[in-house]
Short mmCIF file of C-alpha atoms in Angstrom, two decimals:
data_model
loop_
_atom_site.label_atom_id
_atom_site.label_comp_id
_atom_site.label_asym_id
_atom_site.label_seq_id
_atom_site.Cartn_x
_atom_site.Cartn_y
_atom_site.Cartn_z
CA MET A 1 219.42 -61.66 -156.89
CA ILE A 2 216.12 -63.51 -157.18
CA GLU A 3 216.32 -67.08 -158.48
CA LYS A 4 212.65 -68.00 -158.23
CA ILE A 5 209.33 -66.53 -157.17
CA ARG A 6 206.41 -68.62 -155.97
CA ILE A 7 202.99 -67.06 -155.31
CA SER A 8 199.92 -68.81 -153.97
CA GLY A 9 196.49 -67.24 -153.57
CA TYR A 10 197.49 -63.62 -154.22
CA ARG A 11 195.06 -61.74 -156.43
CA LYS A 12 195.32 -63.08 -160.01
CA PHE A 13 197.95 -65.64 -159.08
CA ARG A 14 196.32 -68.76 -157.73
CA GLU A 15 199.45 -70.87 -158.14
CA PHE A 16 202.33 -69.16 -159.87
CA THR A 17 206.02 -69.93 -160.17
CA PHE A 18 208.66 -68.42 -162.39
CA ALA A 19 212.42 -68.07 -162.56
CA PRO A 20 213.39 -64.53 -163.57
CA HIS A 21 216.26 -63.56 -165.81
CA PRO A 22 219.35 -62.66 -163.74
CA ARG A 23 219.52 -59.14 -165.19
CA PHE A 24 216.62 -57.73 -167.23
CA ASN A 25 213.01 -58.91 -166.87
CA ILE A 26 210.60 -57.15 -169.20
CA LEU A 27 207.04 -57.95 -168.14
CA VAL A 28 204.43 -57.55 -170.86
CA GLY A 29 200.81 -58.56 -171.18
CA GLU A 30 197.32 -57.26 -171.73
CA ASN A 31 195.79 -54.77 -169.32
CA GLU A 32 194.82 -56.49 -166.07
CA SER A 33 197.01 -59.49 -166.91
CA GLY A 34 198.90 -59.25 -163.61
CA LYS A 35 202.13 -57.41 -164.49
CA SER A 36 201.79 -54.82 -161.74
CA THR A 37 200.42 -57.44 -159.35
CA LEU A 38 203.59 -59.49 -159.83
CA LEU A 39 205.80 -56.51 -158.98
CA GLU A 40 203.57 -55.75 -156.01
CA ALA A 41 203.95 -59.32 -154.74
CA ILE A 42 207.74 -59.21 -155.11
CA GLY A 43 207.83 -55.89 -153.29
CA LEU A 44 205.63 -57.26 -150.50
CA ALA A 45 207.91 -60.23 -149.90
CA LEU A 46 211.13 -58.20 -150.05
CA THR A 47 210.04 -55.12 -148.09
CA GLY A 48 206.92 -56.12 -146.15
CA ARG A 49 205.25 -53.03 -147.59
CA VAL A 50 202.89 -51.99 -150.35
CA ASN A 51 202.04 -48.41 -151.33
CA GLY A 52 204.46 -47.23 -148.65
CA ARG A 53 202.51 -48.92 -145.83
CA THR A 54 203.05 -52.20 -144.04
CA ALA A 55 201.31 -55.30 -145.33
CA ALA A 56 199.20 -55.51 -142.16
CA GLU A 57 197.98 -51.93 -142.66
CA GLU A 58 197.08 -52.49 -146.31
CA LEU A 59 195.59 -55.99 -145.97
CA ASN A 60 192.13 -56.23 -147.51
CA PRO A 61 189.80 -59.01 -148.76
CA PHE A 62 190.63 -58.32 -152.40
CA TRP A 63 194.22 -59.46 -151.96
CA PHE A 64 192.97 -63.04 -152.00
CA ASN A 65 192.50 -64.95 -155.23
CA GLN A 66 188.81 -64.58 -155.97
CA GLN A 67 188.43 -68.12 -157.30
CA ASP A 68 189.86 -69.44 -154.02
CA VAL A 69 187.39 -67.29 -152.09
CA ILE A 70 184.40 -68.38 -154.20
CA GLU A 71 185.27 -72.06 -153.85
CA PHE A 72 185.82 -71.65 -150.10
CA PHE A 73 182.36 -70.20 -149.46
CA ARG A 74 180.75 -72.70 -151.83
CA ALA A 75 182.35 -75.59 -149.94
CA ARG A 76 181.09 -74.18 -146.63
CA GLU A 77 177.57 -73.91 -148.02
CA GLU A 78 177.80 -77.58 -148.98
CA GLY A 79 178.91 -78.46 -145.46
CA LYS A 80 182.40 -79.53 -146.49
CA PRO A 81 185.31 -78.95 -144.08
CA VAL A 82 187.66 -76.48 -145.74
CA ALA A 83 190.39 -74.16 -144.51
CA PRO A 84 190.05 -70.41 -145.19
CA PRO A 85 192.06 -69.02 -148.12
CA GLU A 86 195.64 -68.00 -147.46
CA ILE A 87 198.32 -66.05 -149.31
CA THR A 88 201.94 -67.15 -149.60
CA ILE A 89 204.66 -65.27 -151.45
CA GLU A 90 208.11 -66.86 -151.48
CA VAL A 91 211.21 -65.28 -152.98
CA PHE A 92 214.17 -67.62 -153.44
CA LEU A 93 217.52 -65.82 -153.53
CA CYS A 94 220.92 -66.79 -154.82
CA ASP A 95 223.35 -68.03 -152.18
CA ARG A 96 225.45 -64.97 -151.44
CA ASP A 97 227.67 -64.51 -148.42
CA ASP A 98 225.65 -61.57 -147.10
CA PHE A 99 222.44 -63.65 -147.25
CA GLN A 100 223.82 -66.51 -145.15
CA ARG A 101 223.42 -64.94 -141.72
CA LYS A 102 219.70 -64.09 -141.61
CA LEU A 103 218.08 -65.38 -144.75
CA PHE A 104 219.46 -68.90 -145.22
CA GLY A 105 217.42 -71.93 -144.17
CA ALA A 106 214.85 -74.55 -145.15
CA ASN A 107 211.68 -72.72 -144.09
CA ASN A 108 210.17 -72.86 -147.57
CA SER A 109 207.84 -74.98 -149.69
CA GLU A 110 210.49 -76.73 -151.76
CA VAL A 111 210.01 -80.48 -152.18
CA PRO A 112 212.31 -82.18 -151.43
CA THR A 113 213.47 -79.83 -148.68
CA ARG A 114 216.17 -77.45 -149.86
CA GLU A 115 218.22 -75.07 -147.76
CA CYS A 116 218.69 -71.76 -149.49
CA ALA A 117 218.41 -68.03 -148.95
CA GLY A 118 215.02 -66.38 -149.22
CA VAL A 119 212.02 -64.73 -147.61
CA CYS A 120 208.38 -65.69 -147.25
CA LEU A 121 205.35 -63.52 -146.57
CA ARG A 122 202.26 -65.42 -145.47
CA VAL A 123 198.77 -64.09 -144.79
CA ALA A 124 196.64 -66.56 -142.82
CA PRO A 125 193.91 -66.65 -140.16
CA ASN A 126 195.19 -65.71 -136.72
CA PRO A 127 194.59 -68.74 -134.45
CA GLU A 128 193.98 -66.38 -131.51
CA TYR A 129 190.78 -65.24 -133.23
CA SER A 130 189.54 -68.61 -134.44
CA MET A 131 186.21 -68.27 -132.60
CA GLU A 132 185.59 -64.78 -134.00
CA THR A 133 186.55 -65.96 -137.48
CA GLU A 134 184.12 -68.87 -137.33
CA ALA A 135 181.34 -66.65 -135.99
CA HIS A 136 181.78 -64.28 -138.92
CA LEU A 137 181.87 -67.10 -141.45
CA LYS A 138 178.55 -68.43 -140.13
CA SER A 139 176.92 -65.12 -141.01
CA ASP A 140 175.56 -64.33 -144.46
CA SER A 141 178.63 -62.32 -145.43
CA SER A 142 180.75 -63.58 -148.33
CA ILE A 143 183.71 -61.36 -147.45
CA LEU A 144 186.76 -62.81 -145.74
CA PRO A 145 187.25 -61.42 -142.21
CA VAL A 146 190.77 -60.10 -142.79
CA GLU A 147 190.57 -58.31 -139.44
CA TYR A 148 191.18 -61.75 -137.92
CA TYR A 149 194.08 -62.55 -140.24
CA MET A 150 197.77 -62.08 -139.52
CA VAL A 151 200.76 -61.26 -141.70
CA ASP A 152 203.72 -63.53 -141.00
CA TRP A 153 206.95 -62.34 -142.64
CA ARG A 154 209.99 -64.55 -142.18
CA SER A 155 213.30 -65.47 -143.72
CA PHE A 156 213.92 -69.03 -144.86
CA GLY A 157 216.01 -69.23 -141.69
CA ASP A 158 212.73 -68.86 -139.72
CA VAL A 159 213.73 -65.40 -138.46
CA VAL A 160 210.74 -63.09 -138.03
CA LEU A 161 211.17 -59.93 -140.09
CA THR A 162 209.75 -56.58 -139.05
CA THR A 163 211.71 -54.32 -141.38
CA ARG A 164 213.40 -54.90 -144.70
CA PRO A 165 216.73 -56.68 -144.19
CA LYS A 166 219.55 -54.40 -145.27
CA GLU A 167 220.75 -57.19 -147.55
CA LEU A 168 217.58 -56.78 -149.63
CA THR A 169 217.99 -53.26 -150.96
CA THR A 170 214.94 -52.77 -153.17
CA ALA A 171 213.81 -49.83 -155.28
CA ILE A 172 210.29 -49.40 -156.67
CA ILE A 173 209.67 -46.71 -159.30
CA ASP A 174 206.13 -46.27 -160.62
CA SER A 175 206.11 -43.63 -163.34
CA ARG A 176 202.31 -43.86 -163.61
CA THR A 177 201.82 -42.24 -160.19
CA ILE A 178 205.22 -40.67 -159.68
CA ARG A 179 203.96 -37.43 -158.19
CA SER A 180 202.86 -37.30 -154.56
CA SER A 181 201.31 -34.43 -152.65
CA ASN A 182 204.59 -33.29 -151.15
CA GLY A 183 206.81 -34.42 -154.00
CA VAL A 184 208.51 -37.17 -151.99
CA ASP A 185 207.05 -40.61 -151.39
CA PHE A 186 208.11 -43.47 -149.15
CA HIS A 187 210.11 -45.21 -151.86
CA LEU A 188 212.14 -42.12 -152.74
CA ARG A 189 212.94 -41.50 -149.06
CA GLN A 190 214.05 -45.12 -148.79
CA ILE A 191 216.26 -44.82 -151.88
CA LEU A 192 217.85 -41.63 -150.52
CA SER A 193 218.34 -43.26 -147.13
CA ASP A 194 220.03 -46.27 -148.74
CA HIS A 195 222.68 -43.94 -150.16
CA LEU A 196 223.83 -42.93 -146.66
CA GLU A 197 225.95 -44.86 -144.20
CA THR A 198 224.60 -45.38 -140.67
CA GLN A 199 227.01 -42.80 -139.25
CA GLN A 200 225.93 -40.26 -141.86
CA LYS A 201 222.26 -40.82 -141.05
CA ALA A 202 222.95 -40.38 -137.34
CA ALA A 203 224.94 -37.19 -137.92
CA VAL A 204 222.21 -35.67 -140.10
CA SER A 205 219.53 -36.68 -137.59
CA LEU A 206 221.39 -35.11 -134.65
CA ALA A 207 222.05 -31.93 -136.60
CA PHE A 208 218.37 -31.73 -137.54
CA ARG A 209 217.31 -32.16 -133.90
CA SER A 210 219.76 -29.44 -132.87
CA VAL A 211 218.30 -27.06 -135.43
CA LYS A 212 214.80 -27.75 -134.14
CA GLU A 213 215.95 -27.27 -130.54
CA THR A 214 217.45 -23.92 -131.50
CA MET A 215 214.19 -23.00 -133.21
CA THR A 216 212.28 -23.86 -130.03
CA VAL A 217 214.59 -22.03 -127.62
CA GLU A 218 215.38 -18.93 -129.63
CA HIS A 219 212.59 -18.30 -132.10
CA LEU A 220 209.51 -19.64 -130.36
CA GLN A 221 210.30 -18.01 -127.02
CA GLU A 222 208.32 -14.84 -127.74
CA VAL A 223 205.32 -16.89 -128.84
CA ASN A 224 205.56 -19.07 -125.72
CA ASP A 225 205.74 -15.99 -123.48
CA LYS A 226 202.42 -14.81 -124.89
CA ILE A 227 200.83 -18.23 -124.64
CA SER A 228 201.92 -18.56 -121.00
CA GLN A 229 199.69 -15.60 -120.14
CA LEU A 230 196.56 -17.43 -121.28
CA GLU A 231 194.10 -18.34 -118.57
CA GLY A 232 191.14 -20.68 -118.52
CA ALA A 233 190.75 -24.41 -118.80
CA LEU A 234 194.49 -24.96 -118.60
CA GLY A 235 194.51 -24.17 -114.90
CA ASP A 236 198.05 -23.98 -113.61
CA LYS A 237 199.45 -26.02 -116.50
CA ARG A 238 201.72 -23.94 -118.70
CA LEU A 239 201.18 -24.28 -122.46
CA SER A 240 204.08 -23.83 -124.85
CA LEU A 241 205.10 -24.68 -128.39
CA ALA A 242 208.14 -26.73 -129.41
CA MET A 243 209.44 -28.23 -132.62
CA ASP A 244 208.46 -31.89 -133.04
CA GLN A 245 211.32 -34.16 -131.94
CA SER A 246 209.41 -37.42 -132.47
CA ALA A 247 209.97 -39.90 -135.29
CA ARG A 248 207.13 -38.29 -137.23
CA GLY A 249 209.27 -35.18 -137.55
CA SER A 250 212.50 -36.92 -138.52
CA TRP A 251 214.80 -35.32 -141.07
CA ASP A 252 213.97 -37.70 -143.93
CA THR A 253 210.29 -36.71 -143.80
CA SER A 254 211.18 -33.03 -143.91
CA VAL A 255 213.75 -32.75 -146.68
CA VAL A 256 212.64 -32.28 -150.26
CA PRO A 257 214.96 -33.05 -153.19
CA HIS A 258 215.38 -30.23 -155.68
CA VAL A 259 215.92 -30.43 -159.42
CA ALA A 260 217.61 -27.36 -160.90
CA GLU A 261 216.59 -25.48 -157.73
CA LEU A 262 212.95 -26.51 -158.10
CA PRO A 263 211.28 -28.82 -155.55
CA PHE A 264 211.17 -32.42 -156.76
CA GLY A 265 207.37 -32.42 -156.78
CA MET A 266 207.32 -29.52 -159.23
CA ALA A 267 209.59 -31.24 -161.75
CA GLY A 268 208.07 -32.99 -164.74
CA GLN A 269 206.87 -36.53 -164.10
CA GLY A 270 209.29 -37.95 -166.64
CA GLN A 271 212.14 -36.13 -164.90
CA GLN A 272 211.00 -37.48 -161.53
CA ALA A 273 211.01 -41.04 -162.85
CA ALA A 274 214.48 -40.60 -164.37
CA ILE A 275 215.87 -39.24 -161.08
CA LYS A 276 214.41 -42.12 -159.08
CA ILE A 277 215.88 -44.64 -161.50
CA ALA A 278 219.29 -42.97 -161.39
CA LEU A 279 219.26 -42.94 -157.58
CA ALA A 280 218.12 -46.56 -157.38
CA MET A 281 220.78 -47.73 -159.82
CA GLY A 282 223.53 -45.30 -158.91
CA ASN A 283 226.63 -45.98 -156.89
CA GLN A 284 227.59 -49.63 -156.76
CA ALA A 285 228.02 -49.56 -152.98
CA SER A 286 224.50 -48.33 -152.34
CA SER A 287 222.64 -49.49 -155.43
CA ALA A 288 219.51 -51.58 -155.06
CA HIS A 289 219.82 -55.32 -155.55
CA VAL A 290 216.33 -55.41 -157.08
CA VAL A 291 214.93 -52.49 -159.09
CA MET A 292 211.29 -52.54 -160.19
CA ILE A 293 210.12 -49.96 -162.73
CA GLU A 294 206.51 -49.54 -163.82
CA GLU A 295 206.05 -48.37 -167.42
CA PRO A 296 209.14 -46.16 -167.87
CA GLU A 297 207.72 -44.88 -171.17
CA ASN A 298 205.06 -42.81 -169.37
CA HIS A 299 205.40 -39.00 -169.57
CA LEU A 300 208.46 -39.22 -171.83
CA SER A 301 208.99 -38.18 -175.43
CA HIS A 302 210.64 -40.68 -177.75
CA THR A 303 213.98 -38.87 -177.41
CA SER A 304 213.78 -38.73 -173.62
CA LEU A 305 212.74 -42.38 -173.43
CA ASN A 306 215.70 -43.38 -175.56
CA ALA A 307 218.02 -41.42 -173.26
CA LEU A 308 216.45 -43.00 -170.16
CA LEU A 309 216.82 -46.54 -171.53
CA ARG A 310 220.42 -45.83 -172.44
CA ARG A 311 220.97 -44.67 -168.88
CA ILE A 312 219.33 -47.79 -167.48
CA GLU A 313 221.60 -49.97 -169.61
CA THR A 314 224.64 -47.99 -168.48
CA LEU A 315 223.75 -48.00 -164.79
CA ALA A 316 222.69 -51.63 -164.58
CA SER A 317 225.42 -53.57 -162.82
CA ASP A 318 226.08 -57.28 -162.59
CA GLY A 319 224.75 -57.23 -159.04
CA GLN A 320 221.39 -55.70 -159.96
CA GLN A 321 218.25 -57.36 -161.22
CA LEU A 322 215.63 -55.30 -163.02
CA PHE A 323 211.90 -55.92 -163.41
CA VAL A 324 210.24 -53.57 -165.89
CA THR A 325 206.59 -53.53 -166.95
CA THR A 326 205.85 -51.92 -170.28
CA HIS A 327 203.36 -51.46 -173.10
CA SER A 328 206.11 -50.20 -175.40
CA SER A 329 207.80 -52.29 -178.09
CA PHE A 330 210.61 -49.74 -178.05
CA VAL A 331 211.38 -50.51 -174.39
CA LEU A 332 211.10 -54.25 -175.01
CA ASN A 333 213.41 -54.25 -178.02
CA ARG A 334 215.99 -51.93 -176.47
CA LEU A 335 216.35 -53.85 -173.22
CA GLY A 336 216.35 -57.22 -174.97
CA LEU A 337 213.74 -59.77 -176.01
CA ASN A 338 215.62 -62.47 -174.11
CA GLY A 339 214.40 -60.80 -170.92
CA LEU A 340 210.75 -60.85 -171.97
CA MET A 341 208.21 -62.38 -169.60
CA PHE A 342 204.74 -62.63 -171.11
CA ILE A 343 202.16 -62.58 -168.30
CA SER A 344 198.81 -64.14 -169.14
CA ASP A 345 196.18 -66.11 -167.22
CA GLY A 346 198.37 -66.30 -164.13
CA ARG A 347 201.32 -67.73 -166.09
CA ALA A 348 204.68 -66.35 -167.20
CA ILE A 349 206.11 -67.32 -170.58
CA SER A 350 209.73 -66.46 -171.35
CA LEU A 351 211.70 -66.38 -174.59
CA ASP A 352 214.75 -68.26 -173.33
CA GLU A 353 215.15 -70.09 -176.63
CA LEU A 354 215.43 -66.96 -178.77
CA PRO A 355 218.88 -66.90 -180.46
CA ASP A 356 221.29 -64.21 -179.26
CA ASP A 357 221.73 -62.83 -182.77
CA THR A 358 217.97 -62.38 -183.09
CA VAL A 359 217.86 -60.50 -179.77
CA ALA A 360 220.67 -58.26 -181.08
CA TYR A 361 218.80 -57.85 -184.38
CA TYR A 362 215.70 -56.42 -182.70
CA LYS A 363 217.81 -54.22 -180.42
CA LYS A 364 219.10 -52.52 -183.56
CA LEU A 365 215.50 -52.00 -184.69
CA PRO A 366 213.81 -50.91 -181.44
CA GLY A 367 210.95 -49.21 -183.28
CA TYR A 368 209.56 -52.48 -184.62
CA ASP A 369 206.24 -53.38 -182.99
CA THR A 370 207.17 -56.75 -181.52
CA LEU A 371 204.55 -56.39 -178.78
CA ARG A 372 201.82 -56.92 -181.35
CA MET A 373 203.19 -60.40 -181.94
CA VAL A 374 203.59 -61.03 -178.22
CA LEU A 375 200.05 -59.96 -177.33
CA ALA A 376 198.13 -61.32 -180.34
CA ASP A 377 196.16 -64.55 -180.01
CA ARG A 378 197.11 -65.36 -183.60
CA PHE A 379 198.90 -63.29 -186.18
CA VAL A 380 199.62 -63.06 -189.89
CA LEU A 381 202.95 -61.73 -191.14
CA VAL A 382 202.98 -59.91 -194.47
CA GLU A 383 205.81 -58.18 -196.30
CA GLY A 384 204.56 -54.61 -196.55
CA PRO A 385 201.66 -52.14 -196.35
CA SER A 386 200.03 -53.18 -199.64
CA ASP A 387 200.05 -56.86 -198.59
CA GLU A 388 198.52 -55.89 -195.23
CA ILE A 389 195.75 -53.85 -196.87
CA LEU A 390 194.87 -56.59 -199.34
CA PHE A 391 194.93 -59.36 -196.74
CA GLU A 392 192.53 -57.32 -194.58
CA LYS A 393 190.23 -56.87 -197.62
CA PHE A 394 190.28 -60.53 -198.71
CA TYR A 395 189.80 -61.67 -195.11
CA LEU A 396 186.80 -59.38 -194.66
CA ASP A 397 185.23 -60.66 -197.88
CA ALA A 398 185.83 -64.29 -196.88
CA ARG A 399 184.91 -64.13 -193.18
CA GLY A 400 182.46 -61.25 -192.99
CA GLN A 401 184.52 -59.34 -190.42
CA ARG A 402 187.97 -57.92 -190.02
CA PRO A 403 190.85 -60.11 -188.79
CA ILE A 404 191.26 -58.23 -185.51
CA GLU A 405 187.62 -58.98 -184.68
CA ASP A 406 188.53 -62.67 -184.89
CA GLY A 407 191.58 -62.19 -182.68
CA VAL A 408 193.95 -62.19 -185.67
CA ASP A 409 196.51 -59.39 -185.93
CA VAL A 410 197.93 -58.66 -189.39
CA ILE A 411 201.48 -57.38 -189.00
CA SER A 412 203.68 -55.91 -191.70
CA MET A 413 207.29 -57.05 -191.45
CA ARG A 414 208.32 -53.74 -193.07
CA GLY A 415 211.53 -55.11 -194.52
CA LEU A 416 212.49 -57.28 -191.55
CA ALA A 417 213.90 -60.67 -192.41
CA LEU A 418 211.19 -63.33 -192.42
CA LYS A 419 213.56 -65.65 -190.57
CA ARG A 420 213.81 -63.22 -187.61
CA CYS A 421 210.05 -62.86 -187.40
CA LEU A 422 209.55 -66.62 -187.51
CA GLU A 423 212.15 -67.13 -184.78
CA LEU A 424 210.12 -64.84 -182.56
CA ALA A 425 206.87 -66.57 -183.56
CA LYS A 426 208.37 -69.95 -182.69
CA ALA A 427 209.59 -68.71 -179.31
CA LEU A 428 206.11 -67.35 -178.58
CA ASP A 429 204.56 -70.66 -179.68
CA LYS A 430 201.56 -68.94 -181.23
CA ARG A 431 199.60 -69.71 -184.35
CA CYS A 432 201.17 -67.76 -187.19
CA ALA A 433 200.75 -67.54 -190.97
CA ALA A 434 203.36 -65.73 -193.04
CA LEU A 435 202.93 -64.62 -196.65
CA ARG A 436 205.73 -63.65 -199.00
CA ASP A 437 206.45 -63.14 -202.70
CA ASN A 438 208.33 -65.86 -204.53
CA ASP A 439 210.45 -63.26 -206.37
CA GLY A 440 210.93 -65.73 -209.21
CA SER A 441 212.31 -68.53 -207.00
CA ASP A 442 210.84 -71.98 -206.50
CA PRO A 443 208.59 -71.79 -203.40
CA ALA A 444 209.75 -75.27 -202.33
CA GLU A 445 213.35 -74.06 -202.13
CA LEU A 446 212.35 -70.95 -200.18
CA LEU A 447 210.33 -73.02 -197.73
CA ASP A 448 213.14 -75.52 -197.28
CA GLU A 449 215.47 -72.75 -196.05
CA ILE A 450 213.18 -71.99 -193.10
CA SER A 451 211.64 -75.41 -192.54
CA TYR A 452 213.17 -75.66 -189.04
CA LEU A 453 211.02 -72.69 -188.00
CA THR A 454 207.70 -73.96 -189.36
CA ASP A 455 205.32 -76.84 -188.86
CA GLU A 456 201.98 -77.87 -190.30
CA VAL A 457 200.07 -77.17 -187.10
CA SER A 458 201.04 -73.75 -185.77
CA ARG A 459 203.43 -71.92 -188.14
CA ARG A 460 203.27 -71.98 -191.92
CA VAL A 461 204.62 -69.83 -194.72
CA PHE A 462 202.51 -69.31 -197.84
CA ILE A 463 204.08 -68.42 -201.19
CA GLY A 464 202.36 -68.00 -204.56
CA ASP A 465 203.22 -70.24 -207.49
CA VAL A 466 205.89 -68.79 -209.78
CA SER A 467 203.75 -69.39 -212.86
CA LEU A 468 201.09 -67.06 -211.45
CA GLY A 469 203.44 -64.14 -210.90
CA HIS A 470 206.58 -63.23 -208.98
CA THR A 471 204.93 -60.66 -206.68
CA LEU A 472 201.49 -60.02 -205.21
CA GLU A 473 200.25 -57.70 -207.97
CA PRO A 474 200.38 -60.19 -210.87
CA GLN A 475 199.02 -62.86 -208.51
CA VAL A 476 195.95 -60.68 -207.92
CA LEU A 477 195.50 -60.09 -211.64
CA THR A 478 195.83 -63.82 -212.38
CA ALA A 479 193.16 -64.60 -209.79
CA ASN A 480 190.89 -61.96 -211.38
CA PRO A 481 191.28 -62.32 -215.17
CA ASP A 482 188.44 -59.91 -216.08
CA GLU A 483 190.62 -56.96 -217.16
CA SER A 484 187.78 -54.48 -217.65
CA ARG A 485 186.50 -55.17 -214.16
CA MET A 486 189.96 -54.70 -212.66
CA ARG A 487 190.44 -51.43 -214.55
CA LYS A 488 187.13 -50.21 -213.16
CA VAL A 489 188.07 -51.19 -209.59
CA LEU A 490 191.50 -49.58 -209.90
CA GLY A 491 190.38 -46.58 -211.94
CA VAL A 492 193.05 -47.23 -214.58
CA THR A 493 192.54 -46.35 -218.26
CA ASP A 494 193.21 -48.64 -221.21
CA ARG A 495 196.41 -46.77 -222.00
CA ALA A 496 198.17 -48.08 -218.87
CA ASN A 497 199.46 -51.61 -218.40
CA LEU A 498 197.62 -52.96 -215.35
CA GLU A 499 200.49 -55.01 -213.91
CA THR A 500 203.00 -52.21 -214.42
CA TRP A 501 200.67 -49.64 -212.84
CA MET A 502 199.94 -51.85 -209.84
CA THR A 503 203.62 -52.66 -209.35
CA ASN A 504 204.59 -48.99 -209.50
CA ASN A 505 201.72 -47.94 -207.22
CA LYS A 506 201.50 -50.83 -204.77
CA THR A 507 199.89 -49.06 -201.82
CA GLU A 508 197.52 -46.95 -203.93
CA ALA A 509 196.37 -50.03 -205.85
CA ALA A 510 195.77 -51.90 -202.60
CA LEU A 511 193.78 -48.99 -201.16
CA ARG A 512 191.55 -48.77 -204.24
CA ILE A 513 190.81 -52.48 -204.09
CA ALA A 514 190.08 -52.24 -200.36
CA GLU A 515 187.71 -49.31 -200.88
CA SER A 516 185.85 -51.02 -203.70
CA ASP A 517 182.51 -52.74 -203.10
CA ASP A 518 183.53 -55.45 -205.57
CA VAL A 519 184.42 -58.81 -204.07
CA LEU A 520 187.58 -59.93 -205.82
CA ALA A 521 189.07 -63.40 -205.77
CA PRO A 522 192.18 -63.58 -203.57
CA PRO A 523 195.34 -65.30 -204.80
CA LYS A 524 195.35 -68.98 -203.87
CA TYR A 525 198.05 -68.63 -201.22
CA PHE A 526 196.05 -65.86 -199.52
CA THR A 527 193.03 -68.17 -199.35
CA GLU A 528 195.16 -70.94 -197.88
CA ALA A 529 196.58 -68.57 -195.26
CA ILE A 530 193.10 -67.40 -194.24
CA GLU A 531 191.96 -71.00 -193.86
CA PHE A 532 195.09 -71.97 -191.91
CA ILE A 533 194.88 -69.19 -189.38
CA HIS A 534 191.47 -70.58 -188.40
CA GLY A 535 192.50 -74.22 -188.46
CA SER A 536 192.18 -74.53 -184.67
CA GLU A 537 188.55 -73.42 -184.61
#
């Protein structure tokens, strides 16, 4: 289990440290925020591979943090002595008995020095090519000469690693690119291999070699007899065909899993992802210690996604740690907001302080769009669709553009308790304005009940005065006392009572106001909320 991850100089992460949740880690963020990069870095440190190839094979100049690279070349131009950029990825592991032998030691960056289990992958200039490196850097090129770099992969016990330690069983499932040309990728072969004991692997390998030997001796003999009669450039050397017995032709590169008698590669992509997840999180004895899943919602219907998440929850054991990237509020809510890691600007923000009952509350309502709150720069909470429509209209009239164009997301609570939404807003530590009806109660009393969740700087709740109406509709009419004008905007005849009609047709009334060219006066508490949400500008 991973206790801490420290990344230096790798792509978006110039200096990055975070302590993951011991079970579920749900990574969310905007596109290009670094969610996939974080999983890639963890995979690199634990397996020494990326995209199924070794780190040395995949190494390229764009692995390095671009700001580090820019500052390096700028310093050289100014004649300042500066070391070339490096990459360091450290994974600190919990102290388990099976980690003690190879992975335990003090070969890490902790200050003060701390002995613990872990691995470190470092990419740095190879001292054997220092002259070549310097010669390249003196040229006009602004690209790092990674050909003269080396990948140093070690345990904290200073043991050089060449293959993934068996103690670090890791599974990587990327549903975005689940299908490969032959239906089986490196990660799936590794997962399948992890389910077999050493003796079983040896037995299968020997049996496979025997089958190929039989193929060579019995079934290729006629072909070889014909080939042996060829004359020409071969001289007296006899040419023959034989089944490949090298590592390239090993059994695990030749077998293809089947799903309902169809090759794995021909199964639906959602089905492929589900199978990989089940294999990775299957039997306790062979299950992966770390499972990383990229966007499990891809290629799945809502029903199938729900079934997959239920399976993940069922399969997850106490000894497994999951890292899941997602753009789905459904995934986030189902797996638990307490596991959320918001990735932004090279930082990770967790919701450790979110109460357990609030986490359970959102799990029961997985369809609620919590990600809008997580990803918004600032947001406004309103009670329902009509409130949302009218806030958008009043905001547009006041500011000249829609809220979203100012980085403000207007989110309908749709019946959710205001307290739960404010608890999430507080945990996110984002600027938030919430509007609600007074329902005939003193606003001061309503505000006092939730005062521990609000403050004057970042989170405020706005409630209309009781004397101006108990709900939004009479508040709007009070702010716009010209009845004939309101009837014209709403398209309501003199026979109907305006307040009654608006109350009985909340959404329709809001839509008619929003579609009108008339600029109406917003209720006072709406105006205050609009001003507050821009208080930091």
